[in-house]
Coordinates of C-alpha atoms in Angstrom, one line a residue:
M1 CA 32.6 -63.5 -14.6
T2 CA 31.1 -60.0 -15.1
Y3 CA 32.1 -59.0 -11.6
A4 CA 35.7 -60.2 -12.3
M5 CA 35.9 -58.0 -15.3
D6 CA 34.1 -55.1 -13.8
P7 CA 34.7 -54.5 -10.1
S8 CA 32.3 -51.5 -10.1
A9 CA 29.5 -53.9 -10.8
L10 CA 30.4 -55.9 -7.8
L11 CA 30.7 -52.9 -5.6
S12 CA 27.4 -51.5 -6.7
E13 CA 25.8 -54.5 -4.9
F14 CA 27.2 -53.1 -1.7
Y15 CA 26.3 -49.5 -2.2
I16 CA 25.8 -47.5 1.0
S17 CA 23.9 -44.3 0.6
F18 CA 25.6 -41.3 2.1
W19 CA 22.4 -40.5 3.9
I20 CA 22.9 -43.5 6.1
P21 CA 26.1 -42.3 7.8
T22 CA 24.6 -38.8 7.9
A23 CA 21.6 -40.2 9.8
V24 CA 23.9 -42.1 12.2
L25 CA 26.0 -39.0 12.8
A26 CA 22.9 -36.9 13.3
A27 CA 21.6 -39.4 15.8
A28 CA 24.9 -39.3 17.7
L29 CA 24.6 -35.5 17.8
A30 CA 21.0 -35.7 19.0
I31 CA 22.1 -38.1 21.8
K32 CA 24.9 -35.8 22.8
L33 CA 23.0 -32.5 22.5
P34 CA 21.2 -32.5 25.9
T35 CA 24.4 -33.1 27.7
I36 CA 26.2 -30.4 25.6
I37 CA 23.4 -27.9 26.3
R38 CA 23.4 -28.8 30.0
L39 CA 27.2 -28.6 30.3
W40 CA 27.8 -25.9 27.7
R41 CA 30.8 -24.6 29.5
D42 CA 32.7 -27.8 29.0
P43 CA 34.9 -27.2 26.0
L44 CA 35.4 -30.9 25.3
L45 CA 31.6 -31.5 25.0
R46 CA 31.3 -28.4 22.7
A47 CA 34.2 -29.8 20.6
V48 CA 32.4 -33.2 20.3
G49 CA 29.2 -31.5 19.2
G50 CA 31.1 -29.3 16.7
L51 CA 32.9 -32.4 15.3
L52 CA 29.7 -34.4 14.8
L53 CA 28.1 -31.4 13.2
L54 CA 31.1 -31.0 10.9
A55 CA 31.0 -34.7 10.0
C56 CA 27.3 -34.4 9.1
A57 CA 28.0 -31.4 6.9
V58 CA 30.7 -33.4 5.1
F59 CA 28.3 -36.2 4.1
V60 CA 25.5 -33.8 3.2
F61 CA 27.7 -31.8 0.9
V62 CA 29.5 -34.7 -0.8
T63 CA 26.3 -36.3 -2.1
P64 CA 26.1 -35.8 -5.9
S65 CA 22.7 -34.1 -5.6
T66 CA 24.0 -31.5 -3.1
I67 CA 27.2 -31.0 -5.2
A68 CA 25.1 -30.2 -8.3
R69 CA 22.9 -27.8 -6.3
V70 CA 25.8 -25.9 -4.8
N71 CA 27.4 -25.6 -8.3
R72 CA 24.2 -24.4 -9.7
L73 CA 23.5 -21.8 -7.0
T74 CA 27.0 -20.3 -7.2
G75 CA 27.2 -20.5 -10.9
V76 CA 30.8 -21.9 -10.7
P77 CA 31.3 -25.4 -12.0
N78 CA 32.9 -27.7 -9.5
I79 CA 33.1 -25.1 -6.7
S80 CA 31.8 -27.9 -4.5
A81 CA 35.3 -29.5 -4.8
P82 CA 37.2 -27.0 -2.6
W83 CA 34.2 -26.6 -0.4
C84 CA 34.0 -30.4 0.3
Y85 CA 37.7 -30.7 0.6
S86 CA 37.8 -27.8 3.1
L87 CA 35.1 -29.4 5.2
L88 CA 36.9 -32.8 5.1
T89 CA 40.2 -31.1 6.0
A90 CA 38.6 -29.2 8.9
F91 CA 37.0 -32.4 10.2
C92 CA 40.4 -34.2 10.1
G93 CA 42.1 -31.3 12.0
S94 CA 39.3 -31.2 14.5
C95 CA 39.6 -34.9 15.2
L96 CA 43.2 -34.6 16.0
L97 CA 42.7 -31.6 18.3
L98 CA 39.8 -33.3 20.1
I99 CA 41.8 -36.5 20.7
I100 CA 44.8 -34.6 22.0
A101 CA 42.6 -32.5 24.3
W102 CA 40.4 -35.5 25.3
R103 CA 43.3 -37.7 26.2
N104 CA 45.5 -35.1 28.0
G105 CA 42.6 -33.4 29.7
L106 CA 41.9 -29.7 30.1
S107 CA 44.3 -29.5 33.0
D108 CA 47.2 -30.3 30.8
R109 CA 48.6 -26.9 29.9
S110 CA 52.1 -28.0 29.1
A111 CA 54.1 -26.1 26.5
A112 CA 54.3 -29.2 24.3
T113 CA 50.6 -29.7 24.2
R114 CA 49.9 -26.0 23.5
R115 CA 52.6 -26.0 20.8
A116 CA 51.1 -29.2 19.2
M117 CA 47.6 -27.7 19.1
R118 CA 48.8 -24.4 17.7
W119 CA 50.8 -26.2 15.0
L120 CA 47.8 -28.3 14.1
I121 CA 45.5 -25.3 13.8
S122 CA 48.0 -23.4 11.7
C123 CA 48.8 -26.3 9.4
Y124 CA 45.2 -27.3 8.6
S125 CA 44.1 -23.7 8.3
G126 CA 46.9 -23.2 5.8
V127 CA 45.8 -26.3 3.9
I128 CA 42.2 -25.0 3.6
V129 CA 43.5 -21.6 2.3
A130 CA 45.8 -23.4 -0.2
L131 CA 42.8 -25.5 -1.5
W132 CA 40.9 -22.4 -2.4
V133 CA 43.9 -20.7 -4.0
L134 CA 44.7 -23.8 -6.1
F135 CA 41.1 -24.0 -7.2
A136 CA 41.1 -20.3 -8.3
L137 CA 44.3 -21.0 -10.3
A138 CA 43.0 -24.2 -11.9
D139 CA 40.9 -24.6 -15.1
A140 CA 38.0 -27.0 -14.3
P141 CA 35.1 -26.0 -16.5
E142 CA 33.4 -29.4 -16.9
E143 CA 31.2 -30.3 -13.9
R144 CA 32.0 -33.7 -12.4
L145 CA 29.6 -35.0 -9.7
R146 CA 31.2 -38.4 -8.9
D147 CA 34.6 -38.7 -10.5
L148 CA 36.2 -35.2 -10.1
D149 CA 39.3 -36.6 -8.3
T150 CA 40.3 -38.9 -11.2
Y151 CA 38.9 -36.8 -14.1
Y152 CA 41.1 -33.8 -13.1
A153 CA 44.0 -35.9 -11.6
T154 CA 46.4 -34.6 -14.3
T155 CA 45.0 -31.1 -14.6
P156 CA 47.5 -28.4 -13.4
F157 CA 46.6 -26.9 -9.9
M158 CA 43.6 -29.3 -9.6
R159 CA 46.1 -32.1 -9.4
E160 CA 47.9 -30.3 -6.6
E161 CA 44.6 -29.6 -4.8
I162 CA 43.6 -33.2 -5.0
V163 CA 46.9 -34.4 -3.7
L164 CA 46.9 -31.8 -0.9
Y165 CA 43.6 -32.8 0.5
L166 CA 44.3 -36.5 0.3
L167 CA 47.7 -36.1 2.1
A168 CA 46.1 -33.9 4.8
H169 CA 43.4 -36.6 5.3
T170 CA 45.8 -39.5 5.3
V171 CA 48.2 -37.8 7.8
A172 CA 45.3 -37.0 10.1
A173 CA 43.9 -40.5 9.9
L174 CA 47.3 -42.1 10.6
I175 CA 48.1 -39.9 13.6
T176 CA 44.6 -40.0 15.1
S177 CA 44.4 -43.8 14.8
R178 CA 47.8 -44.1 16.4
L179 CA 46.9 -41.9 19.3
I180 CA 43.6 -43.7 19.8
W181 CA 45.1 -47.2 19.8
N182 CA 47.9 -46.1 22.2
W183 CA 45.2 -44.7 24.5
V184 CA 43.2 -48.0 24.3
R185 CA 46.1 -49.8 25.8
T186 CA 46.2 -47.5 28.8
D187 CA 45.3 -49.1 32.1
G188 CA 42.3 -48.0 34.2
L189 CA 39.9 -47.0 31.4
D190 CA 36.2 -47.2 31.8
A191 CA 34.8 -50.2 29.9
W192 CA 32.4 -48.1 27.8
L193 CA 35.2 -45.6 27.0
R194 CA 37.5 -48.4 26.0
W195 CA 35.0 -49.9 23.6
G196 CA 34.2 -46.4 22.2
L197 CA 37.9 -45.8 21.6
K198 CA 38.2 -49.2 19.8
L199 CA 35.4 -48.3 17.5
L200 CA 36.9 -44.8 16.9
G201 CA 40.2 -46.4 16.2
A202 CA 38.6 -48.9 13.8
G203 CA 36.8 -46.0 12.0
Y204 CA 40.1 -44.1 11.4
V205 CA 41.8 -47.3 10.2
V206 CA 39.0 -47.8 7.7
N207 CA 39.5 -44.2 6.8
L208 CA 43.0 -45.1 5.6
G209 CA 41.3 -47.6 3.2
F210 CA 39.4 -44.6 1.7
D211 CA 42.7 -42.8 1.3
C212 CA 44.5 -45.8 -0.3
A213 CA 41.6 -46.2 -2.8
K214 CA 41.6 -42.6 -3.7
I215 CA 45.4 -42.2 -4.0
T216 CA 45.8 -45.4 -6.0
A217 CA 43.1 -44.3 -8.5
V218 CA 44.8 -40.8 -8.9
V219 CA 48.3 -42.3 -9.3
A220 CA 46.9 -44.8 -11.9
R221 CA 45.7 -41.8 -13.9
W222 CA 49.2 -40.3 -13.7
T223 CA 50.7 -43.5 -15.2
G224 CA 48.1 -43.7 -18.0
H225 CA 45.9 -46.4 -16.4
N226 CA 42.3 -46.4 -15.4
L227 CA 41.4 -47.5 -11.9
D228 CA 38.6 -45.0 -11.4
W229 CA 36.3 -47.6 -9.8
L230 CA 38.6 -47.4 -6.7
S231 CA 37.6 -43.7 -6.3
T232 CA 34.0 -43.7 -7.5
D233 CA 32.8 -47.2 -6.3
L234 CA 35.1 -48.4 -3.5
A235 CA 36.0 -45.2 -1.6
P236 CA 32.5 -43.9 -0.9
P237 CA 31.2 -47.0 0.9
V238 CA 34.4 -47.3 2.8
A239 CA 34.0 -43.7 3.9
A240 CA 30.4 -44.4 4.9
V241 CA 31.5 -47.4 7.0
S242 CA 34.2 -45.3 8.6
A243 CA 31.7 -42.5 9.5
I244 CA 29.3 -45.0 11.1
L245 CA 32.1 -46.5 13.2
I246 CA 33.3 -43.1 14.3
A247 CA 29.8 -42.0 15.2
V248 CA 29.1 -45.1 17.2
G249 CA 32.5 -44.7 18.9
F250 CA 31.5 -41.2 20.0
I251 CA 28.0 -42.3 21.1
L252 CA 29.0 -45.5 23.0
P253 CA 30.8 -44.1 26.1
H254 CA 27.9 -41.6 26.8
A255 CA 25.0 -43.9 25.8
G256 CA 26.5 -47.0 27.3
Q257 CA 27.1 -45.3 30.7
F258 CA 23.6 -43.7 30.5
L259 CA 22.0 -47.1 29.8
H260 CA 24.1 -48.8 32.5
D261 CA 23.0 -46.2 35.1
R262 CA 19.4 -46.4 34.0
L263 CA 19.4 -50.2 34.3
R264 CA 21.1 -50.0 37.7
V265 CA 18.4 -47.7 38.9
R266 CA 15.6 -49.9 37.6
L267 CA 17.1 -53.0 39.1
A268 CA 17.5 -51.2 42.4
H269 CA 13.8 -50.2 42.2
R270 CA 12.7 -53.7 41.5
E271 CA 15.0 -55.1 44.2
L272 CA 13.2 -53.1 46.8
R273 CA 9.7 -54.4 45.8
P274 CA 9.5 -57.2 48.5
L275 CA 10.3 -54.9 51.3
Y276 CA 8.1 -52.2 49.9
L277 CA 5.1 -54.5 49.7
L278 CA 5.8 -55.7 53.3
M279 CA 5.9 -52.0 54.5
R280 CA 2.6 -51.3 52.7
T281 CA 0.9 -53.9 55.0
V282 CA 2.1 -51.9 57.9
S283 CA 1.2 -48.4 56.8
G284 CA -1.9 -49.4 54.8
N285 CA -0.9 -46.8 52.2
R286 CA 0.9 -47.0 48.9
L287 CA 3.0 -44.5 46.9
P288 CA 0.8 -42.4 44.6
F289 CA 1.4 -43.0 40.9
V290 CA 3.2 -40.2 39.1
L291 CA 3.0 -40.5 35.4
R292 CA 6.1 -38.5 34.5
A293 CA 8.4 -39.5 37.3
T294 CA 11.9 -40.5 36.3
P295 CA 13.3 -43.9 37.3
E296 CA 15.6 -42.1 39.7
L297 CA 12.7 -40.3 41.3
R298 CA 10.7 -43.5 41.6
L299 CA 13.6 -45.2 43.3
I300 CA 14.1 -42.3 45.8
R301 CA 10.4 -42.2 46.6
R302 CA 10.3 -46.0 47.2
E303 CA 13.4 -45.8 49.5
T304 CA 11.9 -42.9 51.4
F305 CA 8.6 -44.7 51.9
I306 CA 10.4 -47.9 53.2
R307 CA 12.6 -45.9 55.6
D308 CA 9.6 -43.8 56.9
V309 CA 7.7 -47.0 57.8
L310 CA 10.7 -48.9 59.1
L311 CA 11.7 -46.1 61.5
P312 CA 8.7 -46.4 63.9
L313 CA 8.4 -50.2 63.2
S314 CA 11.9 -50.7 64.6
R315 CA 10.5 -50.3 68.1
H316 CA 8.9 -53.7 67.7
I317 CA 12.2 -55.4 66.8
D318 CA 13.6 -57.8 69.3
E319 CA 17.4 -57.5 69.4
S320 CA 17.9 -60.9 71.0
T321 CA 16.0 -62.5 68.2
R322 CA 18.2 -60.7 65.6
R323 CA 21.4 -61.9 67.3
G324 CA 20.1 -65.4 67.4
A325 CA 19.0 -65.3 63.8
Y326 CA 22.4 -63.9 62.8
E327 CA 24.3 -66.7 64.6
R328 CA 22.1 -69.4 63.0
A329 CA 22.7 -67.8 59.5
V330 CA 26.5 -67.8 60.1
S331 CA 26.3 -71.4 61.3
L332 CA 24.6 -72.3 58.0
G333 CA 27.6 -71.0 56.1
F334 CA 26.5 -67.5 55.0
N335 CA 29.0 -64.7 55.0
P336 CA 28.5 -62.0 57.7
D337 CA 26.9 -59.5 55.3
R338 CA 24.3 -62.0 54.0
A339 CA 23.8 -63.3 57.6
R340 CA 23.0 -59.8 58.8
A341 CA 20.5 -59.2 56.0
L342 CA 18.7 -62.5 56.6
A343 CA 18.6 -61.8 60.4
A344 CA 17.2 -58.3 59.7
A345 CA 14.5 -59.7 57.4
V346 CA 13.5 -62.2 60.0
V347 CA 13.1 -59.6 62.8
I348 CA 11.3 -57.2 60.4
Q349 CA 8.8 -59.9 59.6
D350 CA 8.3 -60.5 63.3
A351 CA 7.9 -56.8 63.9
V352 CA 5.2 -56.6 61.2
E353 CA 3.4 -59.5 62.8
A354 CA 3.6 -57.9 66.2
K355 CA 2.3 -54.6 64.8
R356 CA -0.6 -56.5 63.2
R357 CA -1.6 -58.2 66.4
A358 CA -1.4 -54.9 68.4
P359 CA -1.9 -52.0 66.0
D360 CA -2.2 -49.5 68.8
S361 CA 1.1 -50.5 70.5
E362 CA 4.1 -48.2 70.0
G363 CA 6.5 -50.9 70.8
T364 CA 9.2 -51.0 73.5
G365 CA 12.3 -52.0 71.6
E366 CA 15.4 -49.7 71.2
A367 CA 16.9 -51.2 68.1
D368 CA 19.8 -49.5 66.4
T369 CA 18.3 -48.6 63.0
T370 CA 21.4 -47.1 61.4
E371 CA 22.5 -50.3 59.7
L372 CA 19.0 -51.5 59.0
L373 CA 18.0 -48.3 57.2
R374 CA 21.2 -48.3 55.2
E375 CA 21.0 -52.0 54.0
I376 CA 17.4 -52.0 52.8
G377 CA 18.4 -53.5 49.5
A378 CA 20.1 -56.5 51.0
V379 CA 17.1 -57.0 53.4
S380 CA 14.7 -56.8 50.5
R381 CA 16.7 -59.4 48.6
A382 CA 16.6 -61.7 51.6
L383 CA 12.8 -61.5 51.7
R384 CA 12.7 -63.1 48.2
R385 CA 14.0 -66.3 49.8
P386 CA 11.4 -67.5 52.3
E387 CA 13.0 -71.0 52.6
L388 CA 16.3 -69.4 53.8
L389 CA 14.4 -67.2 56.3
A390 CA 12.7 -70.3 57.6
A391 CA 16.0 -72.1 58.0
V392 CA 17.5 -69.1 59.8
R393 CA 14.5 -69.0 62.2
G394 CA 15.3 -72.6 63.1
G395 CA 11.7 -73.6 62.8
V396 CA 12.2 -76.0 59.9
P397 CA 15.0 -78.4 58.9
E398 CA 17.9 -76.7 57.0
P399 CA 17.1 -76.8 53.2
K400 CA 19.5 -78.6 51.0
S401 CA 22.6 -76.6 49.8
V402 CA 21.5 -73.5 51.8
A403 CA 25.0 -72.2 52.2
S404 CA 25.8 -72.7 48.5
T405 CA 23.1 -70.1 47.7
S406 CA 25.0 -67.4 49.6
P407 CA 27.0 -65.0 47.5

């Protein structure tokens, strides 16, 4: 019953500290920073970094404690208002510019694109200048840390300033969300980029909820009603959720692709383990452990080791045995690629055994190693299935459902 009578009491249960979205945005910036530094000449990456930095600044400066500190340092009550409004307006304009440049690409130098970007820069720069002019003309002597928008909603010049920043923010959120959702429906997008855009679009749609809450509270003041809780209790957590969605949307395409590539490298490294262990029995050596080796470097070193051992070992490979193993694999129902990998695994095992029996022999075979050295991953996977290799050799009865195990 208390919640029904006092919505602010209910919303206080779902309070989200502004330091949470600030931390998420800072994390997004930290994740992007190495790439930004490495590819500093890429204007889109610089723009993303600047946008995330600007978003962090917005949430740092809109916290009540920072508002009070800025007011006290400057000695001007409520000077944080035009400062925070300017940061928010600059962030909105930057978002629009980034989405236009990101979607169209740097190669798009059409007159329409350049005209749109110039118009945006001029418009939002003009809004920022107007915010400071209106604040200079307004009379706002009483410091308000949380409810300035509604407290001064009917004050001359402050009223216009509040309406101006809310309109600039609303227009930017509408246009940006529309551009993003149109982009999401484009064919051929990378999966990580598509999900990142969906989160960005959701973030800007939620931003419209912030605008609706603020505008409704201000209009209520104009009509003599009090819906301040929409501005002071509902709008801040909505803005925080929006910032988190936007930050994750910017992170996801980069972080997702990075994790995908890292997982692919690790799986490829693990996939080569059976063949690597087999080659170790031939060379009698192992790769030295390097503490700070990257996954990519470990994969390259393992591939190099395998190929270096396979090359001289190939002289012990019997081509007639490989052809026979390939034909048996095909007869068992394996596709040609899998059949070639199984046949290669069989003759490599035979070559290792021949080398073990006659370690001083250089071999007499003249096997074509081009395909063998290129398909070491498939050969290593085949070594994980000894029952299939036995069936291909023809030395044991065909295992049940052999062909069904082929890809």
